[in-house]
Amino acid sequence: MFLSAASVMFLNTLTPKFYVALTGTSSLISGLILIFEWWYFRKYGTSFIEQVSVSHLRPLLGGVDNSSPNSSSSSSSNGDADSSRQSVSECKVWRNPLNLFRGAEYNRYTWVTGREPLTYYDMNLSAQDHQTFFTCDSDHLRPADAIMQKAWRERNPQARITAAHEALDLEDCATAYILLAEEEATTIVEAEKLFKQALKIGESCYRRSQQLQHHGAQYEAQHRRDTNVLVYIKRRLAMCSRKLGRTREAVKMMRDKFPLLSMFKYYISLPKSATICYTAALLKARAVSDKFSPEAASRRGLSTAEMNAVEAIHRAVEFNPHVPKYLLEMKSLILPPEHILKRGDSEAIAYTFFHLQHWKRVEGALNLLHCTWEGTFRMIPYPLEKGHLFYPYPVCTETADRELLPTVFHEVSVYPKKELPFFILFTAGLCSFTAMLALLTHQFPELMGVFAKAFLSTLFAPLNFIMEKVESILPSSLWHQLTRI
């Protein structure tokens, strides 16, 4: 009885202002939690509360089962290893074979828009590529090569350009011309001139090191480096020719017999790429797209050629589901990064940037794509669990693409679309409910005070009932001592 009387006395002392302050504060706190949860979800693709619960609270609550038999644990570890190997292979970052020129294209974009098209992660990967393919252990023997070895490690673009000029002041250096063509030249014409100068020096160094490559490990490393340099120069010259409209010359350069080296394969070959899948779809669509009509196809059914084209489109969309929205201009396009992720948003941007013009040239191709591409998702309702023609879609693409793409002004395409986490929905409901209570309490303080007292009385009723039963069972003297404590 004492506890019941105390609770009633406490409720009677509460004023309407207290309820207004309580509901208003609750609404503010839940609103701040909602804003933070939404920001964290948009940035990292997961709920902060859920991540903390899984990472820290589950182990404390005994969520990890350590009592499984050795056989099952070993089999599960083998399965995890297999899945991790598949995840690593699926989420490997590749050098973009058609990456743009920093000075003539990326920097010009920055001058016009004030935006940085490349992320630090992307440029850091490029720096590692340059150090791998343009340097060797014997660079210290030639002063110019020693300077360029340091230049490729520089983070400041102007410091790299200055180092390249210092190397050229000492002697002719192919890698110095490469750096200037990539980063200092402001037009494709200037870059092409610098690459042609680099080509003369690179061919001379290649012939010299080719004759000495079998004289020791040091000469073999020099020959490997000179081969990498020569392959890179020819590939970039072909890119210059293509950008300047000399397509046949570019094709001839790419068909030249380059040395069969892993570096050449690294730059040219992208296994199961979006370019292969979507180009195959475009070639099959070209045969039927000019006469394709969805109304006529629904009446008479698809012909064999139309079925082949639709299946090719479905195959391409399953491999990379991000491409159609860029081809159909449902999503804004940005400059492609220097590295791409297979089956990711970065690969879709790189493909569309160079091949959208090809789809527009084929009459009806984009219309056929528009009418058929969404049918792919009916064949693979669970893309992360099983695929139809390819492996299940990897779960790591979003994280890698957020590192490769400038998320400041580009919204990364996510597949499959993630549902809002439970805690975001919960905090949104809590914020709305408490805000409504705060408004009603402010407008009708007396009435809401009565409702609040009635609610709290109902809430405490089971506790009061239990305490009354305890009072009737325990001796009065013992209960008196407990209440004093």
Short mmCIF file of C-alpha atoms in Angstrom, two decimals:
data_model
loop_
_atom_site.label_atom_id
_atom_site.label_comp_id
_atom_site.label_asym_id
_atom_site.label_seq_id
_atom_site.Cartn_x
_atom_site.Cartn_y
_atom_site.Cartn_z
CA MET A 1 0.00 0.00 0.00
CA PHE A 2 2.86 2.32 0.78
CA LEU A 3 4.34 1.96 -2.77
CA SER A 4 0.93 2.48 -4.37
CA ALA A 5 0.32 5.62 -2.36
CA ALA A 6 3.79 6.93 -3.20
CA SER A 7 3.28 6.35 -6.91
CA VAL A 8 -0.11 8.09 -6.83
CA MET A 9 1.40 11.03 -4.96
CA PHE A 10 4.25 11.24 -7.49
CA LEU A 11 1.85 11.23 -10.45
CA ASN A 12 -0.28 13.95 -8.87
CA THR A 13 2.74 16.22 -8.48
CA LEU A 14 3.58 16.10 -12.20
CA THR A 15 2.50 19.20 -14.14
CA PRO A 16 1.59 19.47 -17.85
CA LYS A 17 4.88 21.28 -18.47
CA PHE A 18 6.72 18.15 -17.37
CA TYR A 19 4.89 16.05 -19.98
CA VAL A 20 5.60 18.63 -22.67
CA ALA A 21 9.31 18.63 -21.78
CA LEU A 22 9.39 14.84 -21.58
CA THR A 23 7.76 14.22 -24.96
CA GLY A 24 9.69 17.03 -26.63
CA THR A 25 13.02 15.75 -25.37
CA SER A 26 12.17 12.19 -26.40
CA SER A 27 11.21 13.40 -29.88
CA LEU A 28 14.45 15.38 -30.22
CA ILE A 29 16.66 12.47 -29.13
CA SER A 30 14.91 9.96 -31.37
CA GLY A 31 15.10 12.44 -34.27
CA LEU A 32 18.86 12.83 -33.81
CA ILE A 33 19.25 9.04 -33.69
CA LEU A 34 17.17 8.76 -36.87
CA ILE A 35 19.30 11.34 -38.70
CA PHE A 36 22.55 9.62 -37.68
CA GLU A 37 21.21 6.16 -38.61
CA TRP A 38 20.09 7.42 -42.02
CA TRP A 39 23.45 9.11 -42.70
CA TYR A 40 25.37 6.00 -41.64
CA PHE A 41 23.16 3.78 -43.82
CA ARG A 42 23.63 6.01 -46.88
CA LYS A 43 27.39 6.15 -46.36
CA TYR A 44 28.18 2.56 -45.34
CA GLY A 45 25.08 0.62 -46.42
CA THR A 46 24.25 -0.78 -42.98
CA SER A 47 22.66 0.23 -39.69
CA PHE A 48 25.05 1.50 -37.02
CA ILE A 49 22.99 0.06 -34.15
CA GLU A 50 22.70 -3.28 -35.94
CA GLN A 51 26.42 -3.36 -36.70
CA VAL A 52 27.34 -2.59 -33.08
CA SER A 53 24.89 -5.23 -31.87
CA VAL A 54 26.31 -7.90 -34.17
CA SER A 55 29.97 -6.98 -33.65
CA HIS A 56 30.06 -6.33 -29.90
CA LEU A 57 26.92 -7.46 -28.13
CA ARG A 58 26.43 -10.88 -29.75
CA PRO A 59 29.83 -12.24 -28.56
CA LEU A 60 29.08 -10.97 -25.04
CA LEU A 61 25.71 -12.71 -25.08
CA GLY A 62 27.21 -15.99 -26.23
CA GLY A 63 26.18 -15.73 -29.89
CA VAL A 64 29.22 -17.71 -31.06
CA ASP A 65 28.80 -21.45 -30.73
CA ASN A 66 32.03 -23.10 -29.67
CA SER A 67 30.58 -26.51 -28.88
CA SER A 68 30.35 -27.82 -32.44
CA PRO A 69 32.25 -31.01 -33.27
CA ASN A 70 35.65 -30.85 -34.87
CA SER A 71 34.42 -32.38 -38.10
CA SER A 72 31.68 -29.81 -38.58
CA SER A 73 34.00 -26.96 -37.64
CA SER A 74 36.61 -28.09 -40.11
CA SER A 75 34.02 -28.49 -42.88
CA SER A 76 32.56 -25.08 -42.14
CA SER A 77 36.03 -23.54 -42.16
CA ASN A 78 36.70 -25.14 -45.53
CA GLY A 79 33.40 -23.76 -46.81
CA ASP A 80 34.24 -20.32 -45.46
CA ALA A 81 37.65 -20.50 -47.14
CA ASP A 82 36.06 -21.43 -50.46
CA SER A 83 33.52 -18.62 -50.22
CA SER A 84 36.23 -16.15 -49.20
CA ARG A 85 38.37 -17.16 -52.16
CA GLN A 86 35.40 -16.68 -54.46
CA SER A 87 34.66 -13.31 -52.83
CA VAL A 88 38.25 -12.17 -53.32
CA SER A 89 38.26 -13.19 -56.98
CA GLU A 90 34.86 -11.58 -57.59
CA CYS A 91 35.86 -8.31 -55.90
CA LYS A 92 39.29 -7.92 -57.47
CA VAL A 93 39.93 -4.38 -58.63
CA TRP A 94 41.20 -4.11 -62.20
CA ARG A 95 43.07 -1.38 -63.99
CA ASN A 96 40.67 0.39 -66.36
CA PRO A 97 42.10 -0.38 -69.84
CA LEU A 98 40.61 2.85 -71.22
CA ASN A 99 41.40 5.16 -68.33
CA LEU A 100 41.43 8.84 -69.21
CA PHE A 101 44.42 11.20 -69.16
CA ARG A 102 44.80 13.11 -65.92
CA GLY A 103 46.10 16.33 -67.39
CA ALA A 104 44.03 16.49 -70.58
CA GLU A 105 40.75 15.11 -69.20
CA TYR A 106 40.45 14.64 -65.45
CA ASN A 107 42.11 17.95 -64.58
CA ARG A 108 40.10 19.84 -67.19
CA TYR A 109 36.94 18.50 -65.55
CA THR A 110 38.21 19.75 -62.19
CA TRP A 111 38.98 23.22 -63.62
CA VAL A 112 35.48 23.54 -65.05
CA THR A 113 33.38 22.03 -62.24
CA GLY A 114 35.60 22.33 -59.17
CA ARG A 115 35.02 18.64 -58.44
CA GLU A 116 37.63 15.94 -58.03
CA PRO A 117 36.70 13.01 -60.32
CA LEU A 118 39.24 10.60 -58.79
CA THR A 119 39.30 9.30 -55.23
CA TYR A 120 42.44 8.96 -53.15
CA TYR A 121 42.02 5.19 -53.11
CA ASP A 122 41.87 5.06 -56.91
CA MET A 123 44.94 7.27 -57.35
CA ASN A 124 46.85 5.28 -54.74
CA LEU A 125 46.19 2.09 -56.71
CA SER A 126 47.51 3.81 -59.84
CA ALA A 127 50.66 4.87 -57.97
CA GLN A 128 51.23 1.25 -56.96
CA ASP A 129 50.76 0.15 -60.58
CA HIS A 130 53.30 2.71 -61.79
CA GLN A 131 55.86 1.64 -59.23
CA THR A 132 55.34 -2.01 -60.15
CA PHE A 133 55.64 -1.65 -63.92
CA PHE A 134 57.89 1.41 -64.42
CA THR A 135 60.63 0.76 -61.86
CA CYS A 136 63.13 -1.98 -61.09
CA ASP A 137 65.90 -2.69 -58.58
CA SER A 138 68.65 -1.32 -60.84
CA ASP A 139 67.14 2.17 -61.20
CA HIS A 140 69.79 3.59 -58.89
CA LEU A 141 72.42 2.96 -61.60
CA ARG A 142 70.95 5.69 -63.82
CA PRO A 143 70.31 9.12 -62.24
CA ALA A 144 67.19 9.79 -64.31
CA ASP A 145 65.63 6.45 -63.36
CA ALA A 146 66.48 7.06 -59.71
CA ILE A 147 64.62 10.39 -59.83
CA MET A 148 61.62 8.81 -61.54
CA GLN A 149 61.52 6.06 -58.95
CA LYS A 150 60.94 8.73 -56.33
CA ALA A 151 58.57 10.65 -58.60
CA TRP A 152 56.15 7.73 -58.90
CA ARG A 153 55.90 7.66 -55.10
CA GLU A 154 55.10 11.37 -54.79
CA ARG A 155 51.55 12.26 -53.78
CA ASN A 156 51.74 15.86 -54.93
CA PRO A 157 51.09 16.08 -58.73
CA GLN A 158 53.24 19.18 -59.14
CA ALA A 159 56.14 17.49 -57.36
CA ARG A 160 55.88 14.55 -59.77
CA ILE A 161 55.92 16.86 -62.79
CA THR A 162 58.92 18.78 -61.42
CA ALA A 163 60.81 15.52 -60.83
CA ALA A 164 60.07 14.40 -64.42
CA HIS A 165 61.57 17.64 -65.78
CA GLU A 166 64.63 17.14 -63.56
CA ALA A 167 65.08 13.65 -64.97
CA LEU A 168 64.87 14.95 -68.55
CA ASP A 169 67.47 17.62 -67.77
CA LEU A 170 69.92 14.83 -66.96
CA GLU A 171 69.16 12.48 -69.90
CA ASP A 172 66.37 11.21 -72.10
CA CYS A 173 63.98 9.10 -70.04
CA ALA A 174 60.89 7.34 -71.40
CA THR A 175 59.08 7.17 -68.06
CA ALA A 176 59.57 10.91 -67.55
CA TYR A 177 57.85 11.60 -70.87
CA ILE A 178 55.06 9.19 -69.83
CA LEU A 179 54.45 11.11 -66.63
CA LEU A 180 54.39 14.47 -68.44
CA ALA A 181 52.04 13.13 -71.11
CA GLU A 182 49.69 11.77 -68.49
CA GLU A 183 49.66 14.64 -66.01
CA GLU A 184 51.08 17.85 -67.52
CA ALA A 185 49.73 17.84 -71.09
CA THR A 186 46.44 19.73 -71.20
CA THR A 187 45.29 18.39 -74.59
CA ILE A 188 45.33 15.00 -76.30
CA VAL A 189 47.53 16.44 -79.08
CA GLU A 190 50.20 17.48 -76.55
CA ALA A 191 49.99 14.10 -74.84
CA GLU A 192 50.44 12.31 -78.17
CA LYS A 193 53.57 14.30 -78.96
CA LEU A 194 55.10 13.43 -75.60
CA PHE A 195 54.21 9.75 -76.02
CA LYS A 196 55.87 9.70 -79.45
CA GLN A 197 59.05 11.04 -77.87
CA ALA A 198 58.74 8.40 -75.17
CA LEU A 199 58.25 5.74 -77.86
CA LYS A 200 61.60 6.49 -79.54
CA ILE A 201 63.47 6.25 -76.24
CA GLY A 202 61.46 3.23 -75.09
CA GLU A 203 62.16 1.24 -78.26
CA SER A 204 65.89 1.99 -77.97
CA CYS A 205 65.98 0.87 -74.32
CA TYR A 206 63.95 -2.23 -75.16
CA ARG A 207 66.33 -3.34 -77.92
CA ARG A 208 69.34 -2.75 -75.68
CA SER A 209 67.93 -4.67 -72.71
CA GLN A 210 66.68 -7.47 -74.97
CA GLN A 211 70.24 -8.31 -75.93
CA LEU A 212 71.40 -8.38 -72.30
CA GLN A 213 68.42 -10.00 -70.59
CA HIS A 214 70.12 -13.41 -70.21
CA HIS A 215 73.24 -12.02 -68.53
CA GLY A 216 71.77 -12.03 -65.05
CA ALA A 217 68.77 -11.29 -62.85
CA GLN A 218 69.50 -7.55 -62.91
CA TYR A 219 69.40 -7.38 -66.72
CA GLU A 220 66.28 -9.54 -66.80
CA ALA A 221 64.51 -7.10 -64.46
CA GLN A 222 65.57 -4.18 -66.67
CA HIS A 223 64.22 -5.95 -69.75
CA ARG A 224 60.92 -6.65 -68.01
CA ARG A 225 60.64 -2.98 -67.01
CA ASP A 226 61.51 -1.77 -70.54
CA THR A 227 58.93 -4.14 -72.00
CA ASN A 228 56.27 -2.81 -69.66
CA VAL A 229 57.14 0.75 -70.62
CA LEU A 230 56.99 -0.01 -74.34
CA VAL A 231 53.63 -1.78 -74.09
CA TYR A 232 52.18 1.09 -72.05
CA ILE A 233 53.39 3.73 -74.51
CA LYS A 234 51.92 1.94 -77.51
CA ARG A 235 48.62 1.41 -75.76
CA ARG A 236 48.32 5.06 -74.79
CA LEU A 237 49.28 6.17 -78.31
CA ALA A 238 46.44 4.01 -79.60
CA MET A 239 44.14 5.76 -77.11
CA CYS A 240 45.28 9.15 -78.42
CA SER A 241 44.59 8.10 -82.00
CA ARG A 242 41.13 6.90 -81.06
CA LYS A 243 40.29 10.13 -79.23
CA LEU A 244 41.53 12.19 -82.21
CA GLY A 245 39.29 10.28 -84.60
CA ARG A 246 41.94 8.06 -86.22
CA THR A 247 40.20 4.79 -85.39
CA ARG A 248 41.92 2.65 -88.01
CA GLU A 249 45.33 3.78 -86.82
CA ALA A 250 44.33 2.96 -83.24
CA VAL A 251 43.15 -0.52 -84.25
CA LYS A 252 46.41 -1.14 -86.13
CA MET A 253 48.43 -0.17 -83.06
CA MET A 254 46.44 -2.49 -80.84
CA ARG A 255 46.91 -5.34 -83.29
CA ASP A 256 50.67 -4.98 -83.37
CA LYS A 257 52.53 -7.94 -81.98
CA PHE A 258 53.23 -6.80 -78.44
CA PRO A 259 55.51 -8.94 -76.28
CA LEU A 260 53.42 -11.61 -74.56
CA LEU A 261 53.91 -10.49 -70.99
CA SER A 262 51.65 -10.57 -67.98
CA MET A 263 51.56 -6.79 -67.96
CA PHE A 264 50.04 -6.76 -71.43
CA LYS A 265 47.36 -9.22 -70.31
CA TYR A 266 46.78 -7.11 -67.22
CA TYR A 267 45.94 -4.04 -69.25
CA ILE A 268 44.00 -5.62 -72.10
CA SER A 269 42.17 -8.72 -70.82
CA LEU A 270 39.21 -8.42 -68.50
CA PRO A 271 37.63 -11.90 -68.20
CA LYS A 272 33.84 -11.96 -68.36
CA SER A 273 33.70 -8.20 -68.59
CA ALA A 274 30.65 -6.02 -69.14
CA THR A 275 32.20 -4.97 -72.46
CA ILE A 276 32.11 -8.57 -73.73
CA CYS A 277 28.56 -9.27 -72.51
CA TYR A 278 26.96 -6.01 -73.62
CA THR A 279 28.77 -5.90 -76.96
CA ALA A 280 27.49 -9.42 -77.69
CA ALA A 281 23.99 -8.24 -76.75
CA LEU A 282 24.30 -5.19 -79.01
CA LEU A 283 25.45 -7.29 -81.98
CA LYS A 284 22.46 -9.61 -81.62
CA ALA A 285 20.07 -6.72 -81.02
CA ARG A 286 21.29 -4.97 -84.17
CA ALA A 287 19.70 -7.68 -86.32
CA VAL A 288 16.16 -7.13 -84.96
CA SER A 289 16.04 -3.82 -83.08
CA ASP A 290 15.01 -1.60 -86.03
CA LYS A 291 11.75 -3.55 -86.53
CA PHE A 292 11.09 -4.57 -82.91
CA SER A 293 7.74 -3.57 -81.42
CA PRO A 294 6.62 -4.72 -77.96
CA GLU A 295 2.95 -4.65 -79.03
CA ALA A 296 3.61 -6.84 -82.06
CA ALA A 297 5.83 -9.18 -80.04
CA SER A 298 3.10 -9.64 -77.42
CA ARG A 299 0.58 -10.59 -80.13
CA ARG A 300 2.65 -12.97 -82.26
CA GLY A 301 5.43 -13.92 -79.81
CA LEU A 302 9.16 -13.50 -80.24
CA SER A 303 10.96 -14.79 -83.30
CA THR A 304 14.13 -16.85 -83.00
CA ALA A 305 16.37 -13.85 -83.69
CA GLU A 306 14.45 -11.68 -81.21
CA MET A 307 14.64 -14.43 -78.58
CA ASN A 308 18.41 -14.66 -79.06
CA ALA A 309 18.72 -10.89 -78.66
CA VAL A 310 16.58 -10.86 -75.51
CA GLU A 311 18.54 -13.75 -74.00
CA ALA A 312 21.80 -11.92 -74.73
CA ILE A 313 20.45 -8.80 -73.00
CA HIS A 314 19.36 -10.88 -70.00
CA ARG A 315 22.81 -12.45 -69.86
CA ALA A 316 24.50 -9.04 -69.92
CA VAL A 317 22.16 -7.58 -67.30
CA GLU A 318 22.73 -10.55 -64.99
CA PHE A 319 26.48 -10.03 -65.24
CA ASN A 320 26.29 -6.29 -64.54
CA PRO A 321 22.84 -4.96 -63.60
CA HIS A 322 24.05 -1.36 -63.25
CA VAL A 323 24.69 -0.72 -66.96
CA PRO A 324 21.11 -0.35 -68.33
CA LYS A 325 20.24 2.71 -66.26
CA TYR A 326 23.30 4.51 -67.63
CA LEU A 327 22.64 3.40 -71.22
CA LEU A 328 18.99 4.48 -70.96
CA GLU A 329 20.12 7.75 -69.31
CA MET A 330 18.00 7.06 -66.25
CA LYS A 331 21.08 7.82 -64.13
CA SER A 332 23.62 10.59 -64.63
CA LEU A 333 27.03 9.58 -65.95
CA ILE A 334 30.38 10.67 -64.53
CA LEU A 335 33.98 10.28 -65.66
CA PRO A 336 35.14 6.67 -65.28
CA PRO A 337 37.71 5.89 -62.57
CA GLU A 338 41.22 4.60 -63.24
CA HIS A 339 40.28 1.24 -61.70
CA ILE A 340 37.08 -0.71 -62.01
CA LEU A 341 35.38 -3.53 -60.15
CA LYS A 342 34.05 -6.38 -62.22
CA ARG A 343 30.22 -6.47 -62.08
CA GLY A 344 30.22 -3.22 -60.09
CA ASP A 345 28.99 0.32 -60.63
CA SER A 346 32.50 1.46 -61.59
CA GLU A 347 32.60 -1.04 -64.48
CA ALA A 348 29.15 0.09 -65.61
CA ILE A 349 30.28 3.71 -65.73
CA ALA A 350 33.46 2.85 -67.64
CA TYR A 351 31.55 0.76 -70.19
CA THR A 352 28.78 3.32 -70.75
CA PHE A 353 31.22 6.22 -71.02
CA PHE A 354 32.82 4.72 -74.13
CA HIS A 355 29.99 2.61 -75.60
CA LEU A 356 26.81 4.66 -75.20
CA GLN A 357 27.46 6.15 -78.64
CA HIS A 358 27.50 2.66 -80.16
CA TRP A 359 24.07 1.83 -78.74
CA LYS A 360 22.67 5.12 -80.02
CA ARG A 361 23.96 4.44 -83.52
CA VAL A 362 22.00 1.17 -83.77
CA GLU A 363 18.39 2.11 -84.46
CA GLY A 364 16.00 0.66 -81.88
CA ALA A 365 18.72 -0.94 -79.74
CA LEU A 366 18.00 1.21 -76.69
CA ASN A 367 14.26 0.66 -77.17
CA LEU A 368 14.80 -3.12 -77.15
CA LEU A 369 16.97 -2.81 -74.05
CA HIS A 370 14.33 -0.63 -72.35
CA CYS A 371 11.57 -3.19 -73.02
CA THR A 372 13.46 -6.30 -71.92
CA TRP A 373 16.21 -5.61 -69.37
CA GLU A 374 14.03 -5.73 -66.23
CA GLY A 375 12.88 -9.24 -67.12
CA THR A 376 16.28 -10.46 -65.96
CA PHE A 377 15.37 -9.98 -62.31
CA ARG A 378 12.39 -12.35 -62.59
CA MET A 379 14.83 -15.15 -63.44
CA ILE A 380 17.13 -14.45 -60.48
CA PRO A 381 14.91 -13.38 -57.56
CA TYR A 382 17.70 -14.14 -55.08
CA PRO A 383 20.85 -12.77 -56.79
CA LEU A 384 23.06 -13.05 -53.70
CA GLU A 385 22.16 -16.70 -53.12
CA LYS A 386 22.13 -18.14 -56.63
CA GLY A 387 22.74 -16.98 -60.17
CA HIS A 388 21.25 -18.08 -63.49
CA LEU A 389 24.12 -17.89 -65.98
CA PHE A 390 26.90 -16.61 -63.71
CA TYR A 391 27.99 -16.98 -60.12
CA PRO A 392 25.74 -15.32 -57.51
CA TYR A 393 26.19 -11.57 -57.44
CA PRO A 394 29.03 -10.71 -55.01
CA VAL A 395 28.14 -8.87 -51.82
CA CYS A 396 31.32 -6.79 -51.73
CA THR A 397 30.77 -4.59 -54.80
CA GLU A 398 29.12 -1.71 -52.97
CA THR A 399 31.98 -1.28 -50.48
CA ALA A 400 34.66 -1.36 -53.20
CA ASP A 401 32.72 0.98 -55.50
CA ARG A 402 32.34 3.51 -52.70
CA GLU A 403 36.13 3.60 -52.47
CA LEU A 404 36.61 3.93 -56.24
CA LEU A 405 33.87 6.45 -57.06
CA PRO A 406 33.46 10.05 -55.84
CA THR A 407 30.45 9.63 -53.57
CA VAL A 408 30.39 13.38 -52.89
CA PHE A 409 28.52 14.05 -56.14
CA HIS A 410 27.71 10.54 -57.36
CA GLU A 411 25.19 8.15 -55.83
CA VAL A 412 26.67 4.66 -56.04
CA SER A 413 24.34 2.17 -57.72
CA VAL A 414 23.53 -0.72 -55.36
CA TYR A 415 22.27 -4.14 -56.40
CA PRO A 416 20.15 -5.69 -55.10
CA LYS A 417 18.39 -2.75 -53.52
CA LYS A 418 18.73 -2.92 -49.76
CA GLU A 419 15.66 -2.61 -47.59
CA LEU A 420 15.80 -0.03 -44.82
CA PRO A 421 17.16 -1.58 -41.61
CA PHE A 422 14.71 -2.23 -38.78
CA PHE A 423 16.32 0.33 -36.48
CA ILE A 424 15.81 3.15 -39.00
CA LEU A 425 12.12 2.28 -39.29
CA PHE A 426 11.88 1.93 -35.52
CA THR A 427 13.52 5.28 -34.76
CA ALA A 428 11.41 6.96 -37.47
CA GLY A 429 8.23 5.62 -35.85
CA LEU A 430 9.44 6.55 -32.38
CA CYS A 431 10.35 10.06 -33.49
CA SER A 432 6.98 10.59 -35.19
CA PHE A 433 5.05 9.20 -32.22
CA THR A 434 6.87 11.29 -29.60
CA ALA A 435 6.62 14.42 -31.78
CA MET A 436 2.87 13.91 -32.04
CA LEU A 437 2.63 13.43 -28.27
CA ALA A 438 4.65 16.61 -27.70
CA LEU A 439 2.35 18.59 -30.00
CA LEU A 440 -0.83 17.25 -28.38
CA THR A 441 0.56 17.86 -24.90
CA HIS A 442 1.43 21.43 -25.82
CA GLN A 443 -2.03 22.09 -27.31
CA PHE A 444 -4.11 20.20 -24.72
CA PRO A 445 -2.02 20.04 -21.53
CA GLU A 446 -4.83 19.23 -19.08
CA LEU A 447 -6.38 16.49 -21.19
CA MET A 448 -3.03 14.91 -22.02
CA GLY A 449 -2.09 15.06 -18.33
CA VAL A 450 -5.16 13.03 -17.47
CA PHE A 451 -4.32 10.50 -20.19
CA ALA A 452 -0.70 10.29 -19.02
CA LYS A 453 -1.71 9.68 -15.40
CA ALA A 454 -4.21 7.04 -16.48
CA PHE A 455 -1.58 5.35 -18.66
CA LEU A 456 1.05 5.35 -15.92
CA SER A 457 -1.49 4.09 -13.36
CA THR A 458 -2.40 1.23 -15.70
CA LEU A 459 1.29 0.54 -16.30
CA PHE A 460 2.04 0.33 -12.58
CA ALA A 461 -1.12 -1.63 -11.72
CA PRO A 462 0.49 -5.11 -12.06
CA LEU A 463 3.39 -4.00 -9.87
CA ASN A 464 1.05 -2.59 -7.23
CA PHE A 465 -0.93 -5.85 -7.31
CA ILE A 466 2.22 -7.88 -6.74
CA MET A 467 3.37 -5.61 -3.92
CA GLU A 468 -0.03 -5.92 -2.19
CA LYS A 469 0.22 -9.70 -2.34
CA VAL A 470 3.74 -9.56 -0.93
CA GLU A 471 2.53 -7.30 1.92
CA SER A 472 -0.24 -9.74 2.80
CA ILE A 473 2.18 -12.70 2.90
CA LEU A 474 5.20 -11.20 4.69
CA PRO A 475 5.04 -10.24 8.37
CA SER A 476 4.39 -6.55 8.95
CA SER A 477 7.56 -6.11 11.01
CA LEU A 478 9.75 -7.59 8.25
CA TRP A 479 8.03 -5.50 5.58
CA HIS A 480 8.50 -2.38 7.71
CA GLN A 481 12.24 -3.04 7.95
CA LEU A 482 12.48 -3.59 4.16
CA THR A 483 10.67 -0.34 3.41
CA ARG A 484 12.99 1.54 5.75
CA ILE A 485 16.00 0.10 3.88
#
